[in-house]
Coordinates of C-alpha atoms in Angstrom, one line a residue:
M1 CA -49.9 1.2 21.3
S2 CA -46.0 1.6 21.7
V3 CA -45.1 4.4 18.3
L4 CA -41.8 2.0 17.9
Q5 CA -40.7 -1.4 18.6
V6 CA -37.1 -2.2 18.0
R7 CA -36.2 -6.0 18.2
N8 CA -33.0 -7.5 18.1
I9 CA -30.7 -4.8 16.2
R10 CA -27.4 -5.9 16.1
K11 CA -24.0 -4.5 13.9
S12 CA -20.1 -4.9 13.2
Y13 CA -17.2 -3.2 11.6
I14 CA -15.7 -5.7 10.4
V15 CA -15.5 -7.7 13.1
D16 CA -15.9 -5.2 16.4
P17 CA -19.5 -6.1 16.8
V18 CA -20.7 -2.0 17.9
L19 CA -24.6 -3.2 18.2
K20 CA -25.0 -7.0 19.9
D21 CA -28.8 -7.8 20.6
I22 CA -31.0 -4.2 21.1
S23 CA -34.1 -4.4 21.6
F24 CA -36.9 -2.2 23.1
I25 CA -40.2 -0.1 22.7
V26 CA -40.8 3.4 22.8
E27 CA -44.4 4.9 24.3
P28 CA -46.7 7.5 22.4
G29 CA -44.7 10.6 24.5
E30 CA -41.6 9.1 26.0
K31 CA -38.8 10.4 26.8
I32 CA -35.6 8.7 26.8
G33 CA -31.3 9.4 27.9
L34 CA -29.7 7.3 25.9
I35 CA -26.0 7.1 27.7
G36 CA -22.1 5.3 27.1
A37 CA -19.0 5.8 26.5
N38 CA -17.7 7.4 23.7
G39 CA -17.9 5.1 21.5
S40 CA -20.1 2.5 22.7
G41 CA -22.9 2.9 19.7
K42 CA -25.1 5.2 20.3
S43 CA -24.4 7.9 17.1
T44 CA -24.3 4.5 15.2
L45 CA -28.1 3.6 17.2
L46 CA -28.9 7.4 16.0
Q47 CA -28.2 6.2 12.5
I48 CA -30.0 3.1 12.2
L49 CA -32.9 4.3 14.0
T50 CA -33.8 7.1 11.4
G51 CA -32.3 5.0 8.3
D52 CA -28.9 6.6 7.5
L53 CA -28.1 3.1 8.6
S54 CA -28.9 -0.2 7.8
A55 CA -28.4 -3.0 10.0
D56 CA -26.4 -6.1 9.9
S57 CA -29.7 -8.4 11.6
G58 CA -33.0 -6.9 13.2
K59 CA -36.1 -5.5 13.2
I60 CA -37.5 -1.4 13.6
V61 CA -41.1 -0.8 13.4
Y62 CA -43.2 3.0 13.9
A63 CA -45.8 3.0 14.4
K64 CA -48.6 4.0 11.3
D65 CA -48.6 7.7 10.6
I66 CA -45.5 8.2 12.4
S67 CA -43.1 11.4 11.6
I68 CA -39.2 11.2 12.4
G69 CA -36.4 14.2 13.1
Y70 CA -33.3 13.7 14.1
L71 CA -30.5 16.9 15.2
K72 CA -27.4 15.1 14.4
Q73 CA -23.7 15.7 15.7
E74 CA -22.6 17.7 12.9
T75 CA -24.9 19.8 11.9
E76 CA -26.8 19.5 8.2
L77 CA -28.4 23.0 8.1
R78 CA -30.9 23.5 5.0
S79 CA -31.0 27.9 4.1
F80 CA -33.5 29.1 2.4
G81 CA -33.1 32.6 2.3
T82 CA -32.8 34.4 5.9
I83 CA -33.2 33.6 8.9
Y84 CA -36.6 33.6 9.2
E85 CA -37.2 33.1 5.8
S86 CA -35.0 29.8 5.8
C87 CA -38.3 28.8 9.0
L88 CA -40.5 29.7 7.2
A89 CA -39.8 27.1 4.5
I90 CA -40.9 24.6 6.9
F91 CA -44.8 26.6 6.9
H92 CA -44.8 25.9 3.3
P93 CA -48.3 23.4 2.4
L94 CA -49.8 26.2 5.3
M95 CA -49.2 29.0 3.6
K96 CA -50.2 27.8 0.1
M97 CA -53.8 26.6 1.8
E98 CA -53.6 30.2 3.0
E99 CA -53.8 31.8 -0.4
K100 CA -56.1 29.4 -1.9
M101 CA -58.0 30.2 1.0
R102 CA -58.0 34.0 -0.2
I103 CA -59.4 33.2 -3.7
L104 CA -61.4 31.4 -2.2
E105 CA -62.6 34.2 -0.3
E106 CA -62.9 36.5 -3.3
E107 CA -64.9 33.5 -4.9
M108 CA -66.8 33.3 -3.0
G109 CA -68.2 37.2 -3.0
T110 CA -68.8 37.3 -6.7
L111 CA -70.7 33.3 -6.9
T112 CA -73.8 32.2 -6.7
G113 CA -76.5 29.0 -5.7
S114 CA -74.1 26.0 -6.1
N115 CA -71.2 27.3 -7.4
L116 CA -71.3 29.3 -3.7
E117 CA -72.3 26.4 -1.8
N118 CA -69.4 23.9 -2.5
A119 CA -67.3 26.8 -2.2
M120 CA -68.1 27.3 1.5
N121 CA -67.6 23.4 0.8
Q122 CA -64.1 23.7 0.3
Y123 CA -63.3 26.8 2.5
S124 CA -64.6 25.1 5.3
D125 CA -62.2 21.8 4.9
L126 CA -59.0 24.0 3.4
L127 CA -59.9 25.7 7.5
E128 CA -60.6 23.0 9.6
T129 CA -57.2 21.2 7.8
F130 CA -55.2 24.9 8.3
E131 CA -55.8 25.5 12.5
Q132 CA -55.6 21.2 13.0
G133 CA -52.0 22.1 11.4
G134 CA -51.4 25.2 13.3
G135 CA -52.1 27.9 10.7
Y136 CA -53.0 31.2 12.9
S137 CA -49.9 29.7 14.8
Y138 CA -47.0 29.1 13.1
K139 CA -45.2 32.4 12.9
S140 CA -45.5 33.5 16.4
S141 CA -43.6 29.7 16.5
I142 CA -41.0 30.9 14.3
R143 CA -40.5 34.1 16.4
G144 CA -40.3 31.7 19.7
V145 CA -38.1 29.4 18.8
L146 CA -35.5 31.6 17.2
T147 CA -36.0 34.1 20.3
G148 CA -36.3 30.4 23.2
L149 CA -32.3 29.4 21.3
G150 CA -30.4 32.6 21.4
F151 CA -31.7 34.0 18.0
H152 CA -32.7 38.1 18.3
E153 CA -34.7 39.9 16.0
E154 CA -31.9 41.8 14.5
D155 CA -30.6 38.1 13.3
F156 CA -34.1 36.7 11.7
Q157 CA -33.2 38.6 8.6
R158 CA -29.7 37.5 8.7
D159 CA -28.1 34.9 5.4
P160 CA -27.1 31.6 7.8
A161 CA -24.5 31.0 5.3
T162 CA -23.2 34.9 7.9
L163 CA -23.0 32.1 10.6
S164 CA -20.1 30.4 12.8
G165 CA -20.4 26.7 13.8
G166 CA -22.4 26.9 16.5
Q167 CA -25.4 29.5 15.4
K168 CA -26.5 27.2 12.5
A169 CA -26.6 23.8 14.6
R170 CA -29.0 26.1 16.4
L171 CA -30.7 27.3 13.5
A172 CA -31.0 23.7 12.5
L173 CA -32.6 22.3 15.5
A174 CA -35.6 25.5 15.9
Q175 CA -36.3 24.0 12.2
L176 CA -35.9 20.4 13.3
L177 CA -38.5 21.8 16.8
L178 CA -40.7 23.6 14.4
R179 CA -41.8 20.2 11.8
K180 CA -43.0 18.9 15.1
A181 CA -42.4 15.5 14.8
N182 CA -43.7 12.7 16.6
I183 CA -40.8 11.3 17.5
L184 CA -37.3 13.2 18.3
F185 CA -34.4 12.0 18.1
L186 CA -31.4 14.4 19.1
D187 CA -27.1 13.9 19.5
E188 CA -26.5 16.2 21.7
P189 CA -28.5 19.6 21.1
T190 CA -27.2 21.7 23.6
N191 CA -24.1 21.8 22.7
H192 CA -24.0 24.5 20.9
L193 CA -26.7 26.5 23.4
D194 CA -25.6 29.3 26.4
M195 CA -27.7 28.4 29.5
K196 CA -30.5 30.3 29.0
A197 CA -31.0 28.0 25.7
I198 CA -31.4 24.8 27.6
H199 CA -33.8 26.1 30.2
W200 CA -35.0 26.8 27.1
L201 CA -35.6 23.6 25.3
E202 CA -35.5 21.8 28.8
K203 CA -38.9 23.2 29.3
Y204 CA -39.9 22.5 25.3
L205 CA -39.0 19.0 25.2
K206 CA -41.2 18.7 28.7
D207 CA -43.9 20.1 26.9
F208 CA -43.0 18.1 23.9
P209 CA -46.2 15.1 23.1
G210 CA -44.4 13.6 21.5
A211 CA -41.9 11.1 22.5
V212 CA -37.8 11.4 22.4
I213 CA -34.8 9.9 22.4
V214 CA -31.5 12.0 23.3
I215 CA -28.1 11.5 23.6
S216 CA -26.8 14.3 25.9
H217 CA -23.9 14.6 28.7
D218 CA -25.0 16.9 30.2
R219 CA -26.4 15.2 33.2
L220 CA -28.9 18.3 34.1
F221 CA -30.2 18.7 31.1
L222 CA -31.0 14.3 31.2
D223 CA -32.1 15.2 35.2
R224 CA -35.2 17.7 33.8
V225 CA -35.6 16.2 30.7
T226 CA -35.9 12.1 30.6
E227 CA -37.9 9.7 32.6
K228 CA -35.7 6.3 31.8
I229 CA -33.0 5.6 31.0
F230 CA -30.9 3.6 27.8
S231 CA -27.6 2.6 29.3
L232 CA -25.8 1.2 26.6
E233 CA -22.6 -1.8 26.9
H234 CA -20.9 -3.3 25.5
G235 CA -23.6 -3.5 22.7
V236 CA -26.2 -4.2 24.4
I237 CA -28.9 -1.8 26.1
Q238 CA -30.3 -1.8 30.5
T239 CA -33.6 0.2 30.8
Y240 CA -34.0 2.1 34.2
R241 CA -37.1 4.0 35.6
G242 CA -36.4 7.5 36.1
N243 CA -34.1 10.9 35.1
Y244 CA -30.6 9.8 34.8
S245 CA -29.5 10.8 39.4
A246 CA -32.2 8.4 39.9
Y247 CA -30.6 5.4 36.7
M248 CA -26.9 6.7 39.0
K249 CA -28.2 5.2 42.2
Y250 CA -29.7 2.0 40.9
H251 CA -26.8 1.3 39.0
K252 CA -23.9 2.2 42.6
K253 CA -26.4 -0.6 44.0
E254 CA -26.2 -2.7 41.4
M255 CA -22.9 -3.2 40.8
E256 CA -22.4 -3.2 44.8
L257 CA -24.4 -5.5 44.7
R258 CA -23.4 -7.8 41.8
K259 CA -19.7 -7.7 42.9
K260 CA -20.3 -8.5 46.2
Q261 CA -22.3 -11.9 44.2
Y262 CA -19.4 -12.2 42.7
E263 CA -17.2 -12.2 45.0
D264 CA -20.0 -14.8 48.0
Q265 CA -19.9 -17.2 44.4
Q266 CA -16.5 -17.3 43.6
K267 CA -15.6 -18.5 48.0
E268 CA -18.1 -20.6 47.9
I269 CA -17.1 -22.6 44.6
K270 CA -13.6 -22.2 46.1
R271 CA -14.6 -24.2 49.0
Q272 CA -16.8 -26.7 47.1
E273 CA -13.6 -27.4 45.5
A274 CA -11.4 -27.7 48.9
I275 CA -14.2 -30.4 50.0
I276 CA -14.2 -32.0 46.6
E277 CA -10.6 -32.5 46.3
R278 CA -10.6 -34.1 50.2
F279 CA -12.9 -36.2 49.2
T280 CA -11.4 -37.8 46.2
N281 CA -8.2 -38.2 48.0
M282 CA -9.8 -39.7 51.6
G283 CA -9.9 -42.1 48.6
K284 CA -13.0 -44.2 49.8
A285 CA -15.8 -45.3 47.3
R286 CA -18.4 -43.5 48.8
L287 CA -16.3 -40.2 49.6
I288 CA -14.7 -39.9 46.1
R289 CA -19.0 -40.2 44.6
Q290 CA -20.0 -37.8 46.9
G291 CA -16.8 -35.8 45.9
M292 CA -17.8 -36.9 41.8
S293 CA -21.4 -35.3 43.2
R294 CA -20.7 -32.2 44.3
K295 CA -18.3 -31.6 41.4
K296 CA -22.1 -31.4 39.3
L297 CA -23.8 -29.8 40.5
L298 CA -20.7 -27.4 40.7
D299 CA -19.8 -27.6 37.5
K300 CA -24.0 -27.1 36.4
M301 CA -23.6 -24.0 38.3
K302 CA -24.4 -20.5 36.7
K303 CA -21.0 -18.7 36.9
I304 CA -21.7 -14.7 37.4
D305 CA -19.6 -12.9 35.6
P306 CA -16.7 -10.6 37.0
L307 CA -17.7 -6.6 36.2
E308 CA -15.3 -5.8 33.5
S309 CA -13.6 -2.7 34.8
H310 CA -13.0 0.1 32.6
K311 CA -10.5 2.1 30.7
Q312 CA -10.2 5.5 32.6
V313 CA -8.9 8.5 32.0
N314 CA -6.0 9.3 35.2
I315 CA -5.7 12.8 35.2
R316 CA -4.1 14.9 38.2
F317 CA -3.1 18.5 38.2
T318 CA -0.2 19.1 40.0
P319 CA 1.5 22.5 40.6
K320 CA 4.9 23.6 40.2
K321 CA 4.5 26.1 42.4
E322 CA 2.3 28.0 44.9
S323 CA 1.7 31.7 43.7
G324 CA 1.0 34.1 45.4
Q325 CA -2.0 34.7 47.6
D326 CA -3.3 37.4 45.2
V327 CA -3.6 35.3 41.5
L328 CA -5.6 37.9 39.0
Q329 CA -6.9 41.5 39.4
V330 CA -8.8 42.9 37.3
E331 CA -9.5 46.7 37.0
N332 CA -12.2 48.6 35.0
L333 CA -12.0 46.8 32.1
A334 CA -13.6 47.3 29.1
M335 CA -13.1 45.4 25.7
D336 CA -14.8 47.3 21.9
V337 CA -14.6 44.9 19.5
P338 CA -15.3 45.6 15.7
G339 CA -19.7 46.9 15.5
K340 CA -19.6 45.9 18.9
H341 CA -19.5 46.8 22.8
L342 CA -18.8 43.9 24.8
F343 CA -18.3 44.9 28.1
S344 CA -17.1 48.1 30.2
D345 CA -16.3 48.2 34.4
V346 CA -15.0 45.2 35.1
N347 CA -14.2 44.2 38.4
F348 CA -12.1 41.4 40.3
N349 CA -10.3 40.0 42.0
I350 CA -9.3 35.9 42.2
Y351 CA -7.5 34.4 45.3
K352 CA -5.4 31.4 45.3
G353 CA -7.2 28.0 45.8
D354 CA -10.5 29.9 44.4
R355 CA -12.5 27.8 41.5
V356 CA -14.5 30.3 39.5
G357 CA -17.0 30.2 37.3
L358 CA -17.6 32.4 34.4
I359 CA -21.5 31.8 32.7
G360 CA -23.0 34.2 30.2
G361 CA -24.7 34.1 27.0
N362 CA -22.8 33.0 23.7
G363 CA -20.6 36.5 22.8
T364 CA -21.0 38.3 24.7
G365 CA -17.3 38.3 25.7
K366 CA -15.9 34.8 28.2
T367 CA -13.2 34.1 25.8
T368 CA -12.5 37.1 24.4
L369 CA -11.8 37.4 28.8
F370 CA -9.4 35.4 28.6
H371 CA -7.6 36.5 25.5
L372 CA -6.9 39.9 27.5
I373 CA -5.6 37.8 30.3
M374 CA -3.3 36.2 28.7
K375 CA -2.2 39.2 27.3
K376 CA -3.0 37.7 23.5
M377 CA -5.9 40.9 22.8
R378 CA -5.2 44.7 24.3
P379 CA -7.7 45.6 26.1
T380 CA -9.6 48.9 24.6
E381 CA -10.2 50.0 28.9
G382 CA -8.8 49.1 32.7
Q383 CA -5.6 46.8 34.0
I384 CA -5.2 43.5 34.0
H385 CA -2.5 42.0 37.5
L386 CA -1.4 38.4 37.7
G387 CA 0.3 38.2 41.3
A388 CA 3.9 36.8 41.7
H389 CA 5.0 33.3 41.1
V390 CA 1.6 32.3 39.2
Y391 CA 1.9 30.5 35.8
T392 CA -0.8 29.9 33.5
G393 CA -2.8 27.0 31.6
Y394 CA -4.9 27.6 29.6
F395 CA -7.9 24.9 28.3
D396 CA -9.2 26.6 24.3
Q397 CA -12.5 25.0 23.5
E398 CA -11.5 25.6 19.9
M399 CA -8.3 23.3 20.2
T400 CA -6.8 25.6 17.9
H401 CA -2.8 25.4 19.3
L402 CA -3.3 21.7 18.7
H403 CA -0.9 20.5 15.0
H404 CA -3.5 19.0 12.8
E405 CA -0.6 17.1 11.3
K406 CA 1.9 16.3 14.6
T407 CA 0.7 12.3 15.6
V408 CA 0.0 11.9 18.7
L409 CA 3.3 11.1 20.2
D410 CA 4.9 14.4 18.5
E411 CA 2.0 17.0 20.3
I412 CA 3.4 15.3 23.2
W413 CA 7.2 15.2 22.8
D414 CA 7.7 19.2 20.9
E415 CA 6.6 20.9 23.5
Y416 CA 8.0 18.8 26.6
P417 CA 11.0 17.1 25.5
D418 CA 13.0 16.8 28.6
L419 CA 10.5 13.9 28.4
T420 CA 11.9 10.3 27.9
H421 CA 10.4 7.9 25.6
Y422 CA 9.0 5.9 28.0
E423 CA 7.5 8.4 29.8
I424 CA 5.4 10.5 27.1
R425 CA 4.2 6.8 26.9
R426 CA 2.7 6.2 29.6
Y427 CA 1.9 9.3 30.1
L428 CA 0.1 8.7 27.2
A429 CA -1.3 6.0 28.0
Q430 CA -2.9 7.0 31.0
F431 CA -5.3 8.6 29.1
L432 CA -6.0 5.9 26.4
F433 CA -3.6 7.0 24.3
V434 CA -2.7 3.1 22.7
G435 CA -0.7 1.2 20.8
D436 CA -0.8 2.3 17.5
D437 CA -3.2 6.0 18.7
I438 CA 0.2 7.1 19.2
F439 CA 0.9 7.2 16.1
Q440 CA -3.0 8.7 14.7
L441 CA -2.5 12.4 13.6
V442 CA -3.8 14.5 15.0
G443 CA -6.7 16.3 12.4
D444 CA -7.7 12.7 12.6
L445 CA -8.9 12.2 15.9
S446 CA -12.5 12.7 17.5
G447 CA -13.6 16.2 19.2
G448 CA -13.8 13.5 23.0
E449 CA -9.8 12.1 21.4
R450 CA -8.4 15.8 21.2
G451 CA -10.2 17.5 24.2
R452 CA -8.4 14.3 26.3
L453 CA -5.0 15.4 24.3
S454 CA -5.3 18.2 25.2
L455 CA -6.3 18.1 29.1
L456 CA -2.9 15.9 29.0
K457 CA -1.0 19.6 27.5
L458 CA -2.7 21.3 30.5
M459 CA -1.4 18.5 33.0
L460 CA 1.3 18.3 31.6
S461 CA 2.3 22.5 32.3
S462 CA 2.3 21.9 36.6
S463 CA 0.5 25.1 36.3
N464 CA -0.5 26.3 39.3
F465 CA -4.1 28.8 37.5
L466 CA -6.2 27.0 35.2
L467 CA -8.7 29.0 32.2
M468 CA -10.3 26.8 30.9
D469 CA -12.5 27.3 28.4
E470 CA -15.2 24.5 28.1
P471 CA -13.6 21.7 28.6
T472 CA -16.3 19.3 29.3
N473 CA -17.7 20.1 25.9
H474 CA -15.8 16.8 24.3
L475 CA -15.7 14.8 27.1
D476 CA -18.8 11.5 28.2
I477 CA -20.2 10.9 30.8
D478 CA -17.4 9.7 33.5
S479 CA -14.2 11.3 31.8
K480 CA -16.3 14.9 33.1
E481 CA -16.1 12.7 36.7
I482 CA -12.5 12.5 36.1
L483 CA -12.2 16.5 35.2
E484 CA -14.4 17.6 37.9
D485 CA -12.8 15.1 40.9
A486 CA -9.1 15.8 39.3
L487 CA -9.9 19.4 40.1
T488 CA -11.6 19.6 43.5
K489 CA -8.2 18.3 45.0
Y490 CA -6.4 20.2 42.5
E491 CA -4.7 23.0 44.8
G492 CA -3.6 25.3 42.4
T493 CA -7.1 28.3 40.8
V494 CA -9.8 27.6 38.3
F495 CA -11.2 30.1 36.4
T496 CA -13.5 28.0 34.4
I497 CA -15.9 29.1 31.1
S498 CA -19.2 26.2 31.3
H499 CA -22.1 25.7 29.9
D500 CA -22.1 22.9 31.8
R501 CA -24.2 23.8 35.0
Y502 CA -23.3 19.9 36.9
F503 CA -19.5 20.4 36.6
L504 CA -20.7 24.3 38.2
N505 CA -21.9 22.7 40.9
K506 CA -19.7 20.0 41.8
I507 CA -16.3 22.4 41.2
C508 CA -16.6 26.3 42.0
N509 CA -17.2 28.1 44.8
K510 CA -18.6 31.1 42.6
I511 CA -20.3 33.0 40.0
F512 CA -18.9 35.0 37.9
A513 CA -22.1 36.1 35.9
L514 CA -20.9 37.8 32.5
E515 CA -24.4 39.8 31.6
D516 CA -25.7 42.5 30.3
E517 CA -22.1 43.7 29.8
T518 CA -20.3 43.9 33.4
I519 CA -19.7 41.1 36.2
T520 CA -21.9 40.1 38.8
E521 CA -19.8 38.4 41.8
Y522 CA -22.4 35.8 43.2
L523 CA -19.7 33.5 46.2
G524 CA -21.3 30.2 45.6
N525 CA -21.9 27.7 42.8
Y526 CA -24.7 27.4 40.1
D527 CA -27.3 26.9 42.5
Y528 CA -26.6 29.6 44.4
Y529 CA -26.7 32.0 40.8
V530 CA -29.8 30.2 40.2
E531 CA -31.0 30.8 44.1
K532 CA -30.2 34.7 43.8
T533 CA -30.4 35.9 40.9
T534 CA -34.4 33.9 41.1
L535 CA -35.3 34.8 43.9
E536 CA -33.8 38.4 44.2
E537 CA -37.6 40.4 44.2
D538 CA -37.8 37.8 48.0
I539 CA -34.9 39.1 49.6
P540 CA -36.7 43.0 51.1
E541 CA -35.9 46.3 50.3
F542 CA -32.3 47.0 52.6
G543 CA -31.2 43.5 52.1
G544 CA -31.5 39.6 53.8
P545 CA -33.5 37.6 54.7
T546 CA -36.5 38.7 56.8
R547 CA -37.2 36.9 59.7
T548 CA -39.5 34.5 59.1
E549 CA -37.6 33.4 56.6
R550 CA -34.3 32.9 59.2
K551 CA -36.3 31.3 60.9
K552 CA -37.2 28.8 58.9
Q553 CA -33.8 28.0 57.4
E554 CA -32.9 27.8 60.9
Q555 CA -35.7 24.9 61.1
K556 CA -34.5 23.5 58.3
E557 CA -30.8 22.9 59.8
K558 CA -31.9 22.2 62.6
K559 CA -34.3 19.1 61.4
R560 CA -31.1 18.5 58.6
R561 CA -28.8 17.8 61.6
E562 CA -31.2 15.7 63.4
D563 CA -31.8 14.0 60.7
E564 CA -27.4 13.4 60.4
K565 CA -27.1 12.3 64.0
Q566 CA -29.5 9.5 63.7
R567 CA -28.4 8.2 60.1
K568 CA -24.7 8.1 61.3
K569 CA -26.1 6.6 64.5
E570 CA -27.9 3.3 62.0
L571 CA -24.7 3.3 60.3
K572 CA -23.2 2.8 63.4
T573 CA -24.9 0.1 64.1
L574 CA -25.5 -1.5 61.3
E575 CA -21.3 -1.6 60.7
D576 CA -21.1 -3.9 65.0
K577 CA -23.9 -6.4 62.8
I578 CA -22.4 -6.6 59.8
T579 CA -18.9 -7.5 61.8
Q580 CA -20.4 -9.8 64.0
L581 CA -22.2 -11.7 61.0
E582 CA -18.9 -11.1 59.2
S583 CA -17.2 -12.9 62.8
T584 CA -19.9 -16.0 62.5
L585 CA -19.8 -16.1 58.7
Q586 CA -15.7 -16.8 60.0
K587 CA -16.1 -19.5 62.0
I588 CA -18.9 -21.5 60.7
D589 CA -15.9 -21.4 57.6
E590 CA -13.7 -22.5 59.8
E591 CA -15.6 -25.5 61.6
L592 CA -17.6 -26.9 57.8
N593 CA -13.5 -26.6 56.9
N594 CA -12.7 -29.0 59.3
P595 CA -12.0 -32.6 58.1
S596 CA -13.0 -34.5 61.6
L597 CA -17.1 -33.4 60.5
Y598 CA -16.2 -34.4 57.1
E599 CA -18.8 -37.9 57.7
D600 CA -21.0 -36.1 60.3
F601 CA -23.2 -35.3 57.7
E602 CA -26.0 -34.0 60.1
E603 CA -23.8 -31.6 61.5
V604 CA -22.6 -30.6 58.2
E605 CA -26.2 -29.8 56.6
V606 CA -26.8 -27.4 60.3
L607 CA -23.7 -25.7 59.4
S608 CA -24.8 -25.2 56.3
K609 CA -28.1 -23.9 56.9
N610 CA -26.8 -21.6 59.7
R611 CA -24.0 -20.3 56.8
Q612 CA -27.0 -19.9 54.7
E613 CA -29.2 -17.8 57.0
T614 CA -26.0 -15.4 58.1
E615 CA -25.2 -14.9 54.4
I616 CA -28.7 -13.6 54.1
S617 CA -28.9 -11.5 57.0
L618 CA -25.3 -10.2 55.8
E619 CA -27.1 -9.2 52.7
K620 CA -29.8 -7.7 53.8
A621 CA -27.7 -5.3 56.8
F622 CA -25.3 -4.4 53.7
Q623 CA -28.8 -3.2 51.9
E624 CA -29.8 -1.4 54.9
W625 CA -26.2 0.7 55.1
M626 CA -25.8 0.8 51.1
E627 CA -29.2 3.1 51.3
L628 CA -28.8 5.0 54.6
Q629 CA -25.1 5.9 52.7
E630 CA -27.6 7.7 49.8

């Protein structure tokens, strides 16, 4: 039996429809990813499902006795005393039950007869309820969840009022998970988590017995947690089985097929219109009637809508000058802040063209290292040297360089006064600030909009060394992929802090891990870092793979090359077949358009049948070609 049924939900703001006709069913234990562009209505839908917002119409039906948990993007932290006590308060009914059981235990020592029997029955009922509610494990659950989400034992007694915004968000998530609701609604739960905490949350949600609907721009998180995708686009939800990667594979094929179907139908419409026009212009009553019949059939044809083109950010980073080969050299760097030692004995080099990802837990000093490179702070020990002709550009995750009292237009123009009004408008339009958007105050922008504005300022800086602190935090998935493509094509050097593992895999050729108060360098992307750190015990004492491991790797590589060779061969065969079929189709169309055939209906029928069979063969060949491309 389903835990949630949603039927025909609609929601508009003034005259703009956000949700047009939302219907779906959630089964027990399902893990569902809700995706869509920023502003598509994802958070609005969760607010309606949880009762925080009313729908204009439609129906929401939960199963009986279902409890729900909702994590909003904007933290609403309920605190009682310390961090630990704030979590302990969730289990107040269990603690009262435990207290009642202790009282009964004392009473049973003095009671006799029926009074003792009644007390024992009452105690037995309480004990059963206590055990089912996790009475013997709630304290360890609190410690496990807090530790999993990045809190240390010494943090448990801190006052929540002293926490940073990210720490408060993690505490709110901990409280939500400890309530053990039957269905969880999570809006960007990984935003303030480091990689270890994200990994812990992935495992927790996979093992969680209830249902989950999660909004996330973390593509690897969606891959590892979800088994179904709700894609919210133009106010309507499309459902896809599988995780995010399965959705992307299917969605891409679906879009290609829809595009081809639309183009084929447009060709057929034009062909029919040409025949109708010729029949009508012939002046013969019989041909005119046939033309009218074709016109009626054409009018009744169910038209395929063209794919709507999405507005996309246009990012292109272009260095104004080429740097030297040595971009950054760090020697024996150490840093202390009041009350805490961050790191020491840090040594590394970054060279021209490197794309380096800096990873590590929250509070380890990653942003501080960037501030040291930017000379906003002085190190406790050590030296930092920028190479010749190195011009740095900085993306600040807090976006403190933006001026909230300025308009979007002035934010850019004041920084780059030599640009013309036309150039400013053009650049802003490339980053989706059009019309009256450019007169909005920066302080009134959403996180995603401020992120786009910060990226535009960075792009216009023409820097050849980009320092980027969590650049993907406020971007939707489409914008992330555009940024990744821009950085991949960038001819300068990139040093980025990120918790986005997909992003790190896509752009990085090195990973610097800030762990145990120093930096370790890994010559590969994030997957390579994971492989090296999790399989370290399998590496022989003196380094390097064993003979057996080398042999397995060589066999694996040999098979990969053979498979790739076969794939290319099949692709070439299909491409030749597609070319031949397209040529055949063109010849048939030329014959059908020959006026001498207009009265030879049998020949027209034969050619039309051949055309249909050729189109089917062509579509099948295209489908096989697309599958091989994957």
